[in-house]
Amino acid sequence: AQKVTQAQTEISVVEKEDVTLDCVYETRDTTYYLFWYKQPPSGELVFLIRRNSFDEQNEISGRYSWNFQKSTSSFNFTITASQVVDSAVYFCALSEDAGGSTLGRLYFGRGTQLTVWP
Amino acid sequence: DAGVIQSPRHEVTEMGQEVTLRCKPISGHDYLFWYRQTMMRGLELLIYFNNNVPIDDSGMPEDRFSAKMPNASFSTLKIQPSEPRDSAVYFCASSLLRSYNEQFFGPGTRLTVL
């Protein structure tokens, strides 16, 4: 079973529209970390945000906002007033607590291709 | 500060040849990860190291793949012999334990095996 599900394979919007990218995760750990990465056409993966499981406060950074809801195991990403430069593949990822002084691995979703048309 | 550095950026080789991909992590990072990205399988973790020691290599596809990290500033991923199905983009990433797995990715190596 996939630990991170991004049900939306592709989304197309027109510039200035708001768009929400969905992410649902699965874990039995009580301590875990959630991430969003952006992969623009240039191909490099760019870190956007990390969220800890014990902090459900939503976060806003400019036009970006994230909604973390443990009750539904979701960590959704909203872009307000989208721009052409937002066109990219967006990945949601989960890291579980490996315990002790070690890191677990990152589990990535399959990604959502966002296309913003002018 | 320099980010994660990977070389080469592009590699085209013929089936059966040996391929070596290189990675220099961000200075001071104690974790290094190798990923492979394809359309069919998405982003797959191949192997990761902690303080130069392999921690989990369960994602390495088969014995043709091997990875080493001889020191904190250098890692290699080797494919021998290469096959067309190995064609993919290979990413290296590094992170710090205290950053809760916030990984920084290199630009990737696009490998084409003919």
Short mmCIF file of N, CA and C in Angstrom, two decimals, chain A residues 23-91:
data_model
loop_
_atom_site.label_atom_id
_atom_site.label_comp_id
_atom_site.label_asym_id
_atom_site.label_seq_id
_atom_site.Cartn_x
_atom_site.Cartn_y
_atom_site.Cartn_z
N CYS A 23 -3.06 15.70 -0.81
CA CYS A 23 -2.10 14.71 -0.37
C CYS A 23 -2.69 13.95 0.81
N VAL A 24 -2.76 12.64 0.70
CA VAL A 24 -3.22 11.79 1.79
C VAL A 24 -2.11 10.83 2.14
N TYR A 25 -1.85 10.65 3.41
CA TYR A 25 -0.74 9.81 3.83
C TYR A 25 -1.24 8.71 4.77
N GLU A 26 -0.39 7.73 4.94
CA GLU A 26 -0.73 6.60 5.81
C GLU A 26 0.47 6.25 6.67
N THR A 27 0.30 6.24 7.97
CA THR A 27 1.37 5.85 8.87
C THR A 27 0.79 5.43 10.19
N ARG A 28 1.50 4.56 10.91
CA ARG A 28 1.10 4.15 12.24
C ARG A 28 1.92 4.88 13.30
N ASP A 29 2.92 5.61 12.86
CA ASP A 29 3.76 6.34 13.82
C ASP A 29 3.00 7.55 14.36
N THR A 30 3.33 7.91 15.58
CA THR A 30 2.75 9.13 16.15
C THR A 30 3.63 10.33 15.86
N THR A 31 4.90 10.07 15.58
CA THR A 31 5.82 11.14 15.20
C THR A 31 6.23 10.93 13.75
N TYR A 32 5.96 11.90 12.94
CA TYR A 32 6.32 11.80 11.53
C TYR A 32 6.41 13.21 10.96
N TYR A 33 6.90 13.28 9.72
CA TYR A 33 7.14 14.58 9.10
C TYR A 33 6.60 14.55 7.68
N LEU A 34 5.99 15.62 7.28
CA LEU A 34 5.40 15.72 5.95
C LEU A 34 6.09 16.84 5.18
N PHE A 35 6.21 16.65 3.89
CA PHE A 35 6.95 17.59 3.05
C PHE A 35 6.21 17.83 1.74
N TRP A 36 6.50 18.98 1.16
CA TRP A 36 6.13 19.25 -0.23
C TRP A 36 7.40 19.69 -0.95
N TYR A 37 7.55 19.12 -2.16
CA TYR A 37 8.64 19.50 -3.05
C TYR A 37 8.06 19.92 -4.38
N LYS A 38 8.77 20.82 -5.04
CA LYS A 38 8.39 21.30 -6.37
C LYS A 38 9.45 20.86 -7.37
N GLN A 39 9.01 20.35 -8.52
CA GLN A 39 9.95 19.99 -9.59
C GLN A 39 9.56 20.76 -10.85
N PRO A 40 10.21 21.90 -11.08
CA PRO A 40 9.91 22.69 -12.28
C PRO A 40 10.43 21.98 -13.52
N PRO A 41 10.10 22.50 -14.70
CA PRO A 41 10.56 21.87 -15.95
C PRO A 41 12.08 21.67 -16.02
N SER A 42 12.83 22.45 -15.28
CA SER A 42 14.28 22.29 -15.29
C SER A 42 14.70 20.97 -14.65
N GLY A 43 13.82 20.36 -13.86
CA GLY A 43 14.07 19.02 -13.35
C GLY A 43 14.53 18.91 -11.92
N GLU A 44 15.03 19.98 -11.34
CA GLU A 44 15.55 19.89 -9.98
C GLU A 44 14.41 19.86 -8.97
N LEU A 45 14.57 19.10 -7.91
CA LEU A 45 13.56 19.04 -6.84
C LEU A 45 13.86 20.12 -5.81
N VAL A 46 12.85 20.94 -5.53
CA VAL A 46 13.03 22.07 -4.63
C VAL A 46 12.15 21.89 -3.41
N PHE A 47 12.77 21.95 -2.24
CA PHE A 47 12.04 21.81 -0.99
C PHE A 47 11.15 23.04 -0.79
N LEU A 48 9.89 22.79 -0.38
CA LEU A 48 8.96 23.89 -0.11
C LEU A 48 8.65 24.03 1.37
N ILE A 49 8.30 22.91 2.02
CA ILE A 49 7.87 23.00 3.41
C ILE A 49 8.02 21.65 4.10
N ARG A 50 8.26 21.70 5.41
CA ARG A 50 8.23 20.53 6.27
C ARG A 50 7.23 20.79 7.38
N ARG A 51 6.47 19.76 7.73
CA ARG A 51 5.52 19.87 8.83
C ARG A 51 5.73 18.70 9.78
N ASN A 52 5.74 18.95 11.08
CA ASN A 52 5.88 17.89 12.07
C ASN A 52 4.49 17.43 12.51
N SER A 53 4.38 16.16 12.84
CA SER A 53 3.07 15.59 13.16
C SER A 53 2.43 16.21 14.39
N PHE A 54 3.24 16.77 15.26
CA PHE A 54 2.69 17.33 16.48
C PHE A 54 2.34 18.80 16.35
N ASP A 55 2.44 19.32 15.13
CA ASP A 55 2.12 20.74 14.91
C ASP A 55 1.09 20.84 13.78
N GLU A 56 -0.18 20.94 14.14
CA GLU A 56 -1.22 20.97 13.13
C GLU A 56 -1.56 22.38 12.68
N GLN A 57 -0.83 23.34 13.13
CA GLN A 57 -1.11 24.71 12.73
C GLN A 57 -0.86 24.86 11.24
N ASN A 58 -1.82 25.45 10.55
CA ASN A 58 -1.65 25.68 9.12
C ASN A 58 -0.62 26.77 8.89
N GLU A 59 -0.04 26.74 7.71
CA GLU A 59 1.03 27.68 7.42
C GLU A 59 0.78 28.40 6.11
N ILE A 60 1.15 29.67 6.09
CA ILE A 60 1.01 30.48 4.89
C ILE A 60 2.35 31.12 4.60
N SER A 61 2.74 31.03 3.32
CA SER A 61 3.97 31.69 2.88
C SER A 61 3.68 32.36 1.56
N GLY A 62 3.40 33.62 1.59
CA GLY A 62 3.06 34.33 0.37
C GLY A 62 1.80 33.78 -0.25
N ARG A 63 1.89 33.33 -1.48
CA ARG A 63 0.71 32.77 -2.16
C ARG A 63 0.49 31.29 -1.83
N TYR A 64 1.42 30.71 -1.10
CA TYR A 64 1.33 29.30 -0.75
C TYR A 64 0.74 29.12 0.65
N SER A 65 -0.08 28.10 0.79
CA SER A 65 -0.58 27.75 2.11
C SER A 65 -0.77 26.24 2.20
N TRP A 66 -0.63 25.74 3.41
CA TRP A 66 -0.72 24.31 3.63
C TRP A 66 -1.72 24.03 4.74
N ASN A 67 -2.56 23.02 4.51
CA ASN A 67 -3.58 22.63 5.46
C ASN A 67 -3.30 21.21 5.92
N PHE A 68 -2.92 21.07 7.18
CA PHE A 68 -2.56 19.77 7.74
C PHE A 68 -3.70 19.33 8.66
N GLN A 69 -4.30 18.17 8.37
CA GLN A 69 -5.39 17.66 9.20
C GLN A 69 -5.10 16.20 9.54
N LYS A 70 -4.74 15.96 10.78
CA LYS A 70 -4.43 14.61 11.22
C LYS A 70 -5.68 13.73 11.18
N SER A 71 -6.83 14.30 11.42
CA SER A 71 -8.06 13.50 11.48
C SER A 71 -8.37 12.82 10.15
N THR A 72 -7.95 13.45 9.08
CA THR A 72 -8.18 12.88 7.75
C THR A 72 -6.88 12.45 7.08
N SER A 73 -5.77 12.52 7.83
CA SER A 73 -4.44 12.16 7.29
C SER A 73 -4.18 12.88 5.98
N SER A 74 -4.42 14.17 5.98
CA SER A 74 -4.22 14.93 4.76
C SER A 74 -3.30 16.13 4.99
N PHE A 75 -2.60 16.48 3.96
CA PHE A 75 -1.67 17.62 4.01
C PHE A 75 -1.75 18.31 2.66
N ASN A 76 -2.76 19.13 2.50
CA ASN A 76 -3.05 19.73 1.21
C ASN A 76 -2.34 21.06 1.02
N PHE A 77 -2.08 21.39 -0.22
CA PHE A 77 -1.27 22.54 -0.61
C PHE A 77 -2.10 23.42 -1.53
N THR A 78 -2.25 24.68 -1.17
CA THR A 78 -3.03 25.61 -1.97
C THR A 78 -2.16 26.74 -2.49
N ILE A 79 -2.29 27.00 -3.77
CA ILE A 79 -1.63 28.15 -4.38
C ILE A 79 -2.72 29.16 -4.71
N THR A 80 -2.59 30.33 -4.17
CA THR A 80 -3.56 31.40 -4.41
C THR A 80 -3.08 32.28 -5.56
N ALA A 81 -4.02 32.67 -6.41
CA ALA A 81 -3.68 33.53 -7.55
C ALA A 81 -2.50 32.95 -8.32
N SER A 82 -2.70 31.78 -8.86
CA SER A 82 -1.63 31.04 -9.52
C SER A 82 -1.00 31.85 -10.65
N GLN A 83 0.26 31.54 -10.91
CA GLN A 83 1.02 32.19 -11.97
C GLN A 83 1.63 31.13 -12.87
N VAL A 84 1.98 31.54 -14.08
CA VAL A 84 2.57 30.60 -15.04
C VAL A 84 3.82 29.93 -14.45
N VAL A 85 4.57 30.69 -13.66
CA VAL A 85 5.81 30.15 -13.09
C VAL A 85 5.55 29.06 -12.05
N ASP A 86 4.28 28.90 -11.64
CA ASP A 86 3.95 27.83 -10.71
C ASP A 86 3.84 26.48 -11.41
N SER A 87 3.85 26.49 -12.72
CA SER A 87 3.74 25.24 -13.47
C SER A 87 4.92 24.33 -13.13
N ALA A 88 4.59 23.15 -12.64
CA ALA A 88 5.62 22.21 -12.18
C ALA A 88 4.92 20.94 -11.74
N VAL A 89 5.75 19.95 -11.39
CA VAL A 89 5.23 18.76 -10.72
C VAL A 89 5.46 18.96 -9.23
N TYR A 90 4.44 18.72 -8.45
CA TYR A 90 4.53 18.90 -7.00
C TYR A 90 4.41 17.54 -6.32
N PHE A 91 5.37 17.29 -5.42
CA PHE A 91 5.42 16.02 -4.71
C PHE A 91 5.16 16.23 -3.24
#
